[in-house]
Coordinates of C-alpha atoms and ligand atoms in Angstrom, one line a residue:
M37 CA 19.7 -4.8 -20.3
S38 CA 17.7 -7.9 -19.6
L39 CA 15.9 -8.5 -16.3
K40 CA 18.0 -10.0 -13.6
K41 CA 16.3 -12.7 -11.5
T42 CA 16.1 -12.2 -7.8
W43 CA 14.1 -13.7 -4.9
W44 CA 12.1 -10.5 -4.3
K45 CA 10.9 -10.4 -7.8
E46 CA 9.6 -13.9 -7.5
A47 CA 8.0 -13.3 -4.1
V48 CA 4.4 -12.7 -3.2
V49 CA 4.0 -10.3 -0.3
Y50 CA 1.2 -10.3 2.3
Q51 CA 0.6 -7.1 4.2
V52 CA -0.4 -7.2 7.9
Y53 CA -2.0 -4.3 9.6
P54 CA -1.4 -5.5 13.2
R55 CA -4.0 -3.5 15.0
S56 CA -6.8 -5.3 13.0
F57 CA -5.2 -8.7 12.5
N58 CA -5.8 -10.8 15.6
D59 CA -6.0 -9.9 19.3
S60 CA -4.4 -12.4 21.7
N61 CA -5.2 -10.8 25.1
G62 CA -8.7 -9.5 24.9
D63 CA -8.0 -5.8 24.9
G64 CA -9.7 -5.4 21.5
I65 CA -6.4 -4.5 19.8
G66 CA -4.5 -6.8 17.5
D67 CA -1.0 -7.6 18.7
L68 CA 2.2 -9.5 17.9
Q69 CA 1.2 -12.7 19.8
G70 CA -2.0 -12.5 17.8
I71 CA 0.0 -12.6 14.5
I72 CA 2.1 -15.4 15.8
E73 CA -1.1 -17.5 16.4
K74 CA -2.0 -17.0 12.8
L75 CA 1.3 -17.5 11.0
D76 CA 0.1 -20.9 9.8
H77 CA -2.8 -19.2 8.1
I78 CA -0.5 -16.8 6.3
K79 CA 1.9 -19.5 5.3
S80 CA -1.0 -21.6 4.0
I81 CA -1.8 -18.9 1.4
G82 CA 1.6 -19.5 -0.1
V83 CA 3.1 -16.1 0.3
D84 CA 6.8 -15.6 0.8
V85 CA 7.1 -12.2 2.6
I86 CA 5.1 -10.5 5.3
W87 CA 5.1 -6.7 5.3
L88 CA 4.3 -5.6 8.8
C89 CA 2.8 -2.1 9.2
P90 CA 4.5 -0.1 12.0
V91 CA 4.8 -1.8 15.4
Y92 CA 7.2 0.7 17.0
K93 CA 6.4 2.7 20.1
S94 CA 3.8 5.2 19.2
P95 CA 1.0 7.3 20.8
N96 CA -1.1 6.2 17.8
D97 CA -2.3 9.5 16.4
D98 CA -2.1 7.8 13.0
N99 CA -2.0 4.1 14.1
G100 CA 1.7 3.7 14.4
Y101 CA 2.7 6.0 11.6
D102 CA 3.8 8.4 14.3
I103 CA 6.8 6.8 16.0
S104 CA 8.0 7.9 19.4
D105 CA 10.8 5.3 19.8
Y106 CA 12.3 3.5 16.8
Y107 CA 14.0 1.0 19.0
D108 CA 11.0 -0.3 20.9
I109 CA 7.6 -1.9 20.4
M110 CA 4.2 -0.3 20.9
D111 CA 2.8 -1.2 24.3
E112 CA -0.5 -2.4 22.8
F113 CA 1.3 -4.8 20.5
G114 CA 3.6 -6.5 23.0
S115 CA 7.3 -6.5 23.8
M116 CA 10.6 -6.9 22.0
A117 CA 10.6 -10.5 23.1
D118 CA 7.3 -11.0 21.3
F119 CA 8.8 -9.3 18.2
D120 CA 11.8 -11.7 18.3
E121 CA 9.4 -14.6 18.6
L122 CA 7.4 -13.4 15.6
L123 CA 10.5 -13.0 13.5
D124 CA 11.7 -16.5 14.4
G125 CA 8.3 -17.9 13.6
I126 CA 8.3 -16.2 10.2
H127 CA 11.7 -17.5 9.4
A128 CA 11.0 -21.0 10.7
R129 CA 8.2 -21.2 8.1
G130 CA 10.5 -20.1 5.3
M131 CA 9.0 -16.6 5.0
K132 CA 10.7 -13.2 5.3
L133 CA 9.7 -10.1 7.2
L134 CA 9.5 -6.6 5.8
M135 CA 9.3 -3.8 8.3
D136 CA 7.6 -0.4 7.7
L137 CA 10.1 2.4 7.9
V138 CA 8.5 5.7 8.7
V139 CA 11.2 8.3 8.6
N140 CA 9.7 11.3 6.8
H141 CA 8.4 12.2 10.2
S142 CA 8.4 11.0 13.8
S143 CA 5.9 11.5 16.5
D144 CA 5.9 14.8 18.3
E145 CA 6.3 12.7 21.4
H146 CA 9.7 11.4 20.2
A147 CA 12.5 12.5 22.5
W148 CA 14.2 14.3 19.5
F149 CA 11.2 16.5 19.0
K150 CA 10.7 17.3 22.7
E151 CA 14.3 18.5 22.7
S152 CA 14.0 20.2 19.3
R153 CA 11.0 22.3 20.3
S154 CA 12.5 23.3 23.6
S155 CA 14.9 26.0 22.3
K156 CA 16.5 27.4 19.2
D157 CA 19.9 26.3 20.2
N158 CA 19.1 22.8 21.3
P159 CA 21.4 20.3 19.5
K160 CA 18.3 18.5 18.2
R161 CA 16.7 21.8 16.8
D162 CA 17.7 20.9 13.3
Y163 CA 16.4 17.4 13.4
Y164 CA 13.1 19.0 12.4
I165 CA 12.0 21.8 10.1
W166 CA 11.4 25.2 11.8
K167 CA 10.5 28.4 10.1
E168 CA 9.3 31.9 11.2
G169 CA 5.7 32.8 10.5
K170 CA 4.7 35.3 7.9
N171 CA 2.2 38.1 8.4
G172 CA 1.0 36.6 11.6
G173 CA 0.3 33.2 9.9
P174 CA 2.2 30.1 8.8
P175 CA 5.4 30.4 6.7
N176 CA 3.6 29.4 3.5
N177 CA 0.3 28.0 2.1
W178 CA 1.2 24.3 2.1
P179 CA -1.7 22.0 3.0
S180 CA -1.2 18.9 5.1
F181 CA -2.3 15.4 3.8
F182 CA -4.8 15.3 6.6
S183 CA -6.6 18.7 6.3
G184 CA -5.5 22.2 7.4
S185 CA -2.1 23.8 7.2
A186 CA 1.1 21.8 7.1
W187 CA 2.6 24.2 9.7
Q188 CA 2.0 24.2 13.4
Y189 CA 2.9 27.1 15.7
A190 CA 5.0 26.3 18.8
G191 CA 5.0 29.0 21.4
E192 CA 8.2 27.9 23.1
T193 CA 10.4 29.5 20.4
D194 CA 7.7 31.5 18.5
E195 CA 8.3 29.4 15.3
Y196 CA 6.3 27.0 13.2
Y197 CA 7.3 23.3 12.4
L198 CA 6.4 21.5 9.2
H199 CA 4.1 18.5 9.4
L200 CA 3.0 17.1 6.0
F201 CA 0.7 14.7 7.9
T202 CA -1.0 15.4 11.3
K203 CA 0.4 18.0 13.7
K204 CA 1.6 15.1 15.8
Q205 CA 3.8 13.9 12.9
P206 CA 6.5 16.6 12.6
D207 CA 8.7 16.2 9.4
L208 CA 12.3 15.2 10.0
N209 CA 15.0 17.4 8.5
W210 CA 16.9 15.2 6.0
E211 CA 19.2 18.1 5.2
N212 CA 20.9 17.4 8.5
P213 CA 23.6 14.7 8.2
K214 CA 23.2 13.8 11.9
L215 CA 19.6 13.0 11.4
R216 CA 20.4 10.9 8.4
E217 CA 23.0 9.0 10.4
E218 CA 20.3 8.4 13.1
V219 CA 18.0 6.9 10.5
Y220 CA 20.7 4.6 9.1
Q221 CA 21.6 3.5 12.6
L222 CA 18.0 2.5 13.4
M223 CA 17.8 0.6 10.1
R224 CA 20.9 -1.3 10.9
Y225 CA 19.5 -2.2 14.3
W226 CA 16.5 -4.0 12.7
L227 CA 18.5 -5.5 9.9
D228 CA 21.0 -6.9 12.4
K229 CA 18.1 -8.5 14.1
G230 CA 17.4 -10.3 10.9
V231 CA 14.5 -8.5 9.3
N232 CA 14.6 -8.8 5.5
G233 CA 13.9 -5.4 4.3
F234 CA 11.8 -2.3 4.5
R235 CA 8.6 -0.7 3.0
M236 CA 9.5 3.0 3.2
D237 CA 6.6 5.2 4.1
V238 CA 6.2 8.3 1.9
I239 CA 9.9 8.2 1.0
S240 CA 9.2 10.3 -2.1
V241 CA 8.7 13.5 0.0
I242 CA 11.8 13.4 2.3
S243 CA 13.7 16.0 0.4
K244 CA 12.0 19.4 0.7
R245 CA 11.9 22.0 -2.0
N246 CA 12.3 25.7 -1.3
Y247 CA 9.4 26.8 0.8
E248 CA 7.5 28.8 -1.7
D249 CA 3.7 28.7 -1.9
T250 CA 2.1 25.9 -3.8
P251 CA 0.3 27.4 -6.9
Y252 CA -2.0 24.3 -7.1
T253 CA -5.5 23.9 -5.8
N254 CA -5.7 20.2 -6.6
F255 CA -3.9 18.5 -3.7
N256 CA -2.5 15.7 -5.9
D257 CA -0.7 18.3 -8.0
T258 CA 0.8 19.8 -4.9
I259 CA 2.0 16.3 -3.9
A260 CA 3.5 15.6 -7.3
H261 CA 5.1 19.0 -8.0
V262 CA 5.8 20.5 -4.7
Y263 CA 6.3 17.7 -2.1
A264 CA 7.6 14.8 -4.1
N265 CA 10.9 14.3 -5.9
G266 CA 12.7 17.1 -4.1
P267 CA 16.2 18.3 -5.2
R268 CA 18.2 15.9 -2.9
I269 CA 16.0 12.8 -2.9
H270 CA 18.3 10.7 -5.1
E271 CA 21.4 11.8 -3.2
F272 CA 19.7 10.7 0.1
L273 CA 18.5 7.4 -1.2
K274 CA 21.9 6.6 -2.8
E275 CA 23.6 7.4 0.5
M276 CA 21.1 5.2 2.4
N277 CA 21.7 2.4 0.0
R278 CA 25.5 2.7 0.3
E279 CA 25.5 3.1 4.1
V280 CA 22.9 0.4 4.8
M281 CA 21.0 -1.7 2.3
S282 CA 24.0 -2.6 0.1
R283 CA 25.4 -4.4 3.1
Y284 CA 22.5 -6.8 3.5
D285 CA 20.5 -9.1 1.1
V286 CA 17.2 -7.3 1.6
M287 CA 14.3 -6.0 -0.4
T288 CA 13.0 -2.4 -0.4
V289 CA 9.8 -0.9 -1.6
G290 CA 9.3 2.8 -1.5
E291 CA 5.9 4.3 -1.0
G292 CA 5.8 7.0 -3.6
P293 CA 2.9 9.4 -3.7
G294 CA 3.8 12.0 -6.4
I295 CA 6.2 9.6 -8.3
D296 CA 5.1 9.4 -11.9
L297 CA 6.1 7.7 -15.1
D298 CA 8.8 10.3 -15.7
T299 CA 10.4 10.0 -12.3
G300 CA 9.8 6.3 -11.4
L301 CA 12.7 4.7 -13.0
Q302 CA 15.2 7.0 -11.3
Y303 CA 14.3 5.4 -8.0
V304 CA 14.5 1.7 -9.1
A305 CA 16.9 1.5 -12.0
E306 CA 19.5 -1.1 -11.1
E307 CA 22.4 1.3 -11.7
A308 CA 20.8 3.9 -9.6
R309 CA 21.3 1.8 -6.4
E310 CA 18.4 3.3 -4.5
L311 CA 15.3 1.1 -4.1
N312 CA 14.1 -2.2 -5.5
M313 CA 10.5 -1.3 -6.1
L314 CA 7.9 1.5 -5.7
F315 CA 4.3 1.8 -4.9
H316 CA 3.0 4.4 -7.4
F317 CA -0.5 5.7 -7.1
G318 CA -1.6 6.2 -10.7
H319 CA -4.5 3.7 -10.4
M320 CA -5.1 4.4 -6.7
F321 CA -5.9 8.1 -7.0
M322 CA -8.0 7.7 -10.2
D323 CA -11.3 8.1 -8.4
H324 CA -10.1 11.2 -6.4
G325 CA -11.5 14.5 -7.6
P326 CA -9.7 17.8 -7.2
G327 CA -10.7 17.8 -3.5
G328 CA -9.0 14.4 -2.9
R329 CA -10.6 11.2 -1.6
F330 CA -13.7 12.9 -0.2
D331 CA -14.4 14.3 -3.6
P332 CA -14.8 11.1 -5.4
K333 CA -15.3 10.6 -9.2
P334 CA -15.8 7.4 -11.2
I335 CA -12.9 5.2 -12.3
D336 CA -12.1 5.3 -15.9
F337 CA -11.4 1.7 -16.7
V338 CA -9.6 2.2 -20.0
E339 CA -7.3 4.6 -18.2
F340 CA -6.8 2.0 -15.5
K341 CA -5.5 -0.5 -18.0
K342 CA -3.3 2.2 -19.6
I343 CA -1.6 3.0 -16.3
F344 CA -0.6 -0.6 -15.9
R345 CA 0.7 -0.8 -19.4
L346 CA 2.7 2.3 -19.2
W347 CA 4.4 1.3 -16.0
D348 CA 5.0 -2.2 -17.3
E349 CA 6.7 -0.6 -20.4
K350 CA 8.8 1.6 -18.1
F351 CA 10.2 -1.4 -16.3
Q352 CA 10.5 -4.0 -19.1
S353 CA 14.3 -3.9 -19.2
D354 CA 15.3 -2.2 -16.0
G355 CA 13.7 -1.6 -12.6
W356 CA 10.8 -3.7 -11.3
G357 CA 7.2 -3.1 -10.6
S358 CA 4.9 -3.8 -7.6
I359 CA 1.4 -4.9 -8.3
F360 CA -1.2 -3.9 -5.8
L361 CA -4.9 -2.9 -5.8
G362 CA -5.3 -2.0 -2.1
N363 CA -3.8 -1.6 1.3
H364 CA -4.6 0.0 4.7
D365 CA -5.1 3.4 3.1
F366 CA -7.7 2.6 0.6
Q367 CA -11.1 0.9 0.2
R368 CA -11.5 -2.9 0.0
I369 CA -10.5 -4.1 -3.5
V370 CA -13.6 -6.1 -4.1
S371 CA -15.8 -3.1 -3.2
R372 CA -13.7 -0.7 -5.3
F373 CA -12.8 -2.7 -8.4
G374 CA -15.1 -5.6 -8.2
N375 CA -18.8 -6.1 -7.2
D376 CA -19.3 -6.9 -3.5
G377 CA -23.0 -7.8 -4.0
E378 CA -24.2 -10.4 -6.5
F379 CA -20.8 -11.2 -8.0
W380 CA -18.8 -10.9 -4.7
Q381 CA -17.1 -14.3 -5.0
E382 CA -16.5 -14.2 -8.8
S383 CA -15.1 -10.6 -8.7
A384 CA -12.8 -11.2 -5.7
K385 CA -11.3 -14.2 -7.5
L386 CA -11.0 -12.2 -10.7
L387 CA -8.9 -9.5 -8.9
C388 CA -6.7 -12.3 -7.4
L389 CA -6.2 -13.7 -10.9
M390 CA -5.2 -10.3 -12.1
L391 CA -2.8 -9.7 -9.2
M392 CA -1.0 -13.0 -9.8
T393 CA -0.7 -12.8 -13.6
M394 CA 0.8 -9.3 -14.0
R395 CA 4.6 -8.7 -14.3
G396 CA 5.9 -7.2 -11.0
T397 CA 5.8 -8.4 -7.4
P398 CA 2.2 -8.8 -6.1
Y399 CA 1.1 -7.5 -2.8
V400 CA -2.0 -9.0 -1.0
Y401 CA -3.6 -7.0 1.8
Q402 CA -4.9 -8.9 4.8
G403 CA -8.5 -9.9 4.4
D404 CA -8.5 -9.7 0.6
E405 CA -7.8 -13.4 0.6
I406 CA -11.3 -14.0 1.9
G407 CA -12.9 -11.1 -0.1
M408 CA -13.5 -8.7 2.9
T409 CA -15.6 -5.8 1.8
N410 CA -16.1 -2.1 2.6
V411 CA -18.2 -1.2 5.6
A412 CA -20.8 1.6 6.1
F413 CA -21.2 2.6 9.7
D414 CA -24.2 4.9 10.4
S415 CA -22.5 7.3 12.7
I416 CA -19.2 9.2 12.3
D417 CA -18.6 8.2 15.9
D418 CA -17.9 4.7 14.8
Y419 CA -14.9 5.8 12.8
D420 CA -11.4 6.2 14.0
D421 CA -9.0 7.2 11.2
V422 CA -7.4 10.6 11.8
E423 CA -7.8 11.4 8.1
I424 CA -11.5 10.9 8.3
M425 CA -11.9 12.7 11.6
N426 CA -9.9 15.7 10.5
A427 CA -11.7 16.0 7.2
Y428 CA -15.0 15.7 9.1
A429 CA -14.1 18.5 11.4
E430 CA -13.2 20.6 8.4
W431 CA -16.5 20.0 6.6
K432 CA -18.3 20.8 9.8
E433 CA -16.5 24.0 10.3
Q434 CA -17.2 25.0 6.7
G435 CA -20.9 24.2 7.1
K436 CA -20.8 21.6 4.4
N437 CA -23.2 18.6 4.1
L438 CA -22.2 16.1 6.7
D439 CA -24.5 13.3 5.4
L440 CA -22.8 13.6 2.1
F441 CA -19.4 13.4 3.9
L442 CA -20.5 10.2 5.6
K443 CA -21.4 8.8 2.2
H444 CA -18.0 9.6 0.9
V445 CA -16.4 7.9 3.9
H446 CA -18.5 4.7 3.1
V447 CA -17.0 4.7 -0.3
N448 CA -13.5 6.0 0.2
G449 CA -12.5 6.1 3.8
R450 CA -9.4 4.3 5.0
D451 CA -11.3 2.5 7.8
N452 CA -12.9 0.3 5.1
A453 CA -9.7 -1.6 5.1
R454 CA -9.1 -1.4 8.8
T455 CA -12.0 -3.3 10.3
P456 CA -10.8 -6.4 12.1
I457 CA -10.1 -9.6 10.2
Q458 CA -13.1 -12.0 10.2
W459 CA -11.7 -15.3 11.4
D460 CA -15.0 -17.1 12.1
A461 CA -18.7 -16.7 12.8
T462 CA -18.3 -16.5 16.6
K463 CA -18.7 -13.3 18.6
N464 CA -16.5 -10.5 17.2
A465 CA -15.6 -12.7 14.3
G466 CA -13.0 -14.5 16.5
F467 CA -10.8 -11.4 16.4
T468 CA -11.1 -10.6 20.1
T469 CA -12.8 -11.7 23.3
G470 CA -13.0 -8.0 24.3
K471 CA -14.4 -4.9 22.6
P472 CA -12.8 -4.4 19.2
W473 CA -11.1 -1.0 18.7
L474 CA -13.0 -0.6 15.5
K475 CA -16.3 -2.2 14.8
I476 CA -16.4 -5.5 13.0
N477 CA -18.0 -5.5 9.6
P478 CA -21.5 -6.9 10.2
N479 CA -21.1 -9.4 7.3
Y480 CA -18.7 -11.5 9.3
P481 CA -21.1 -14.5 9.8
E482 CA -20.9 -15.1 6.0
I483 CA -17.5 -13.7 5.2
N484 CA -14.8 -15.3 7.4
V485 CA -11.8 -17.5 7.2
A486 CA -13.4 -20.6 8.9
N487 CA -16.1 -20.7 6.2
Q488 CA -13.6 -20.7 3.4
Q489 CA -10.8 -22.8 4.9
N490 CA -11.8 -26.1 3.4
A491 CA -14.3 -25.1 0.8
G492 CA -13.1 -26.0 -2.6
D493 CA -14.8 -23.1 -4.4
S494 CA -13.9 -20.4 -1.8
I495 CA -11.9 -17.2 -2.5
L496 CA -9.3 -18.4 0.0
T497 CA -8.8 -21.6 -1.9
F498 CA -8.5 -19.7 -5.1
Y499 CA -5.8 -17.4 -3.6
R500 CA -3.9 -20.5 -2.6
E501 CA -4.2 -22.1 -6.0
M502 CA -3.4 -18.9 -7.9
I503 CA -0.3 -18.2 -5.9
S504 CA 0.9 -21.7 -6.3
K505 CA 0.4 -21.4 -10.1
R506 CA 2.4 -18.2 -10.1
K507 CA 5.2 -19.7 -8.1
A508 CA 5.4 -22.7 -10.4
N509 CA 5.5 -20.5 -13.5
P510 CA 8.4 -18.0 -13.6
S511 CA 7.1 -16.9 -17.0
L512 CA 4.2 -15.3 -15.1
V513 CA 6.8 -13.4 -13.1
Y514 CA 9.3 -12.3 -15.7
G515 CA 7.5 -12.9 -19.0
N516 CA 6.5 -10.1 -21.5
Y517 CA 3.2 -8.4 -21.1
A518 CA 0.9 -7.0 -23.8
V519 CA -2.6 -5.8 -23.4
I520 CA -5.3 -6.8 -25.9
N521 CA -7.8 -4.2 -27.1
E522 CA -7.1 -1.7 -24.4
E523 CA -10.0 0.5 -25.5
H524 CA -12.6 -2.1 -24.4
K525 CA -14.6 -0.6 -21.6
Q526 CA -15.3 -3.8 -19.6
V527 CA -12.8 -6.4 -20.4
Y528 CA -9.1 -6.5 -19.4
A529 CA -7.2 -9.0 -21.5
Y530 CA -3.5 -9.6 -22.0
W531 CA -0.8 -11.9 -23.1
R532 CA 2.1 -13.1 -21.0
W533 CA 4.9 -14.9 -22.7
D534 CA 8.5 -15.8 -23.0
D535 CA 10.4 -18.3 -25.2
S536 CA 9.1 -21.3 -23.3
I537 CA 5.5 -20.6 -22.6
K538 CA 2.6 -18.4 -23.6
Y539 CA -0.5 -17.3 -21.7
L540 CA -3.8 -15.6 -22.4
I541 CA -5.6 -13.8 -19.6
L542 CA -9.2 -12.8 -19.9
L543 CA -11.0 -10.7 -17.2
N544 CA -14.5 -9.4 -17.5
F545 CA -14.8 -6.4 -15.1
S546 CA -18.6 -6.1 -15.5
D547 CA -22.0 -7.4 -14.4
D548 CA -22.9 -8.3 -18.0
Q549 CA -21.9 -10.9 -20.5
Q550 CA -19.2 -9.6 -22.8
P551 CA -18.3 -10.9 -26.3
F552 CA -14.6 -10.3 -26.8
E553 CA -12.2 -10.7 -29.7
I554 CA -8.6 -11.3 -29.1
D555 CA -5.8 -10.2 -31.5
D556 CA -3.7 -12.6 -33.4
R557 CA -0.3 -12.2 -31.8
F558 CA -0.3 -15.9 -31.2
D559 CA -1.9 -19.0 -32.7
T560 CA -4.7 -19.9 -30.3
N561 CA -6.0 -23.1 -31.8
N562 CA -4.9 -25.0 -28.8
L563 CA -5.8 -23.4 -25.5
T564 CA -5.8 -25.1 -22.2
L565 CA -7.4 -23.6 -19.2
V566 CA -4.9 -23.4 -16.4
I567 CA -7.3 -21.8 -13.8
G568 CA -10.4 -19.8 -13.9
N569 CA -13.2 -18.6 -11.6
M570 CA -15.9 -20.5 -13.4
G571 CA -14.3 -22.9 -15.8
A572 CA -13.6 -22.4 -19.4
V573 CA -14.9 -19.4 -21.3
Q574 CA -17.3 -20.4 -24.1
T575 CA -15.8 -19.7 -27.4
G576 CA -17.5 -19.1 -30.7
N577 CA -14.3 -19.7 -32.6
K578 CA -10.7 -19.6 -31.2
K579 CA -10.5 -15.8 -31.5
S580 CA -13.9 -14.8 -30.1
F581 CA -15.1 -15.4 -26.6
N582 CA -18.2 -14.9 -24.6
L583 CA -17.3 -13.9 -21.1
Q584 CA -19.8 -14.4 -18.2
P585 CA -20.1 -11.5 -15.7
W586 CA -16.9 -11.2 -13.8
Q587 CA -15.4 -14.2 -15.5
A588 CA -11.7 -14.6 -15.2
A589 CA -9.5 -17.2 -17.0
L590 CA -5.9 -18.0 -17.4
Y591 CA -5.1 -20.1 -20.5
Q592 CA -2.0 -21.6 -21.7
I593 CA -1.3 -21.8 -25.4
Q594 CA -0.1 -25.2 -26.5
Ligands
LIG285 O1 -4.3 7.9 1.5 C1 -3.7 8.8 1.0 C2 -4.3 10.2 0.7 O2 -5.6 10.3 1.2 C3 -2.4 8.7 0.7 O3 -1.9 9.8 0.1 C4 -1.5 8.4 1.9 O4 -1.8 9.3 2.9 C5 -0.1 8.5 1.6 O5 0.1 7.6 0.6 C6 0.8 8.3 2.7 O6 0.5 7.1 3.4 C7 1.4 6.6 4.3 O7 1.9 7.6 5.2 C8 0.9 8.2 6.1 C9 0.1 7.1 6.8 O8 -1.1 7.7 7.4 C10 -0.4 6.1 5.8 O9 -1.1 5.1 6.5 C11 0.8 5.5 5.1 O10 0.5 4.4 4.3 C12 1.7 9.0 7.1 O11 2.7 8.3 7.7
LIG286 CA1 -4.3 -7.2 22.2

């Protein structure tokens, strides 16, 4: 089978985390009108699709990933009229809108759950997952993603409900066909409004296994082998596709913790008729130790390259990949994979060049286009994320070292990616006239959109150029991919090619100069630099290069 061409394969996606994007009314919280004000900025980057993190009605235990009404907009973000205006504004600029679909769980404040918990014979009882306790405790030993047990006792009926995330995010019961029909109905509601697809939150875990204890101590193993890829997952996704997606020209990307190389293609193979793309986490969990993100370990760079190669191989004739290095759940990409000090500008551009020259649909997270960095607040009180706060409470209870915990948060906490967008050097970085819900990164006087807007050598300008290069060269979208000297510990180099054109990409992921030899897959006597972050790489001869620290170059072979 050869790869079929579609609009969503050729698209570049930009992710908006509304709470932190732009505040239009001075309450310190980003909102829909704020996004509308900045649509021209997004358009100017050259992206085609906006993925909007959840904007539905929510008590915000997990910033919108706990939905209390799927048919309404969160008060802080505005009204349905604002939403319609946003959708029109996106379409008027020739872009598309991807909604976040969070249907593994709802909020405990959703009307369904209020009914469900009220009595065992309530018609909505089976919209959620209820079990009796065991030996005076929860039904099994399952841990939640956000610390503690995944079960919460509810006194009304003397049973426990399952919540893989916080206790305010009860898991929906996909075994119940009525619940599934409710989900399809709400999807149709948004698609009929004209939205262009969905990013599906933790879709890999909606089908639950038998409720036996997990034998694993490493949480990522529990995700992969106990929570994800449950027995009916493909049946559910095929049904959803048949009932909903197949009736619209839309794109879907499933968030897939626990999906691995053996299971990935089953979700996105064309004949499977389930999803278009996946976010897999191979490269995103690499620096998580057995205790998860607050138990960090160094990134193995050779392994990093290997993960990209193996996924690319998986999808070379069927399915399609998504290329991302960060989002609202991880640290800032320049701080994590680049160097946010001396080589900040160079390494941010290098990561952009990588994102735009891989096979698969690239995703850019808001703020990465100006090289926003991690933040290190001195006090735990300056943090907001429920994952951080729950883990902190657990460390405290267990008498563990809280200074060390804060250090881990500085490196790995989700709030690194959630500080407000730095628009300019004025008070509060131009994000709000009020008090921002999460502190602004103190580096905003230097790192901001206004500074980079018209600067020829800025990261923002580089994103614009790089995206336009990708869009003008379908070979960068669909062409073959082969890594060069994968064992090299600092340099990531690869070929991209098809019958019409051949490219060489050289990326030095280190603070030092690196001599590098390419292989002889192609004759490289005539190389033209298409774009780089510091001009052409000096070459000794046409096969050996000398890369400057964080140098990145895209060559075309003539
Ligand atoms: O960040 C993680 C673990 O520390 C991830 O496992 C993450 O929690 C997981 O990928 C699920 O993320 C999604 O669902 C969560 C929500 O908090 C995240 O923001 C969302 O992206 C629950 O809805
Ligand atoms: Ca606001």
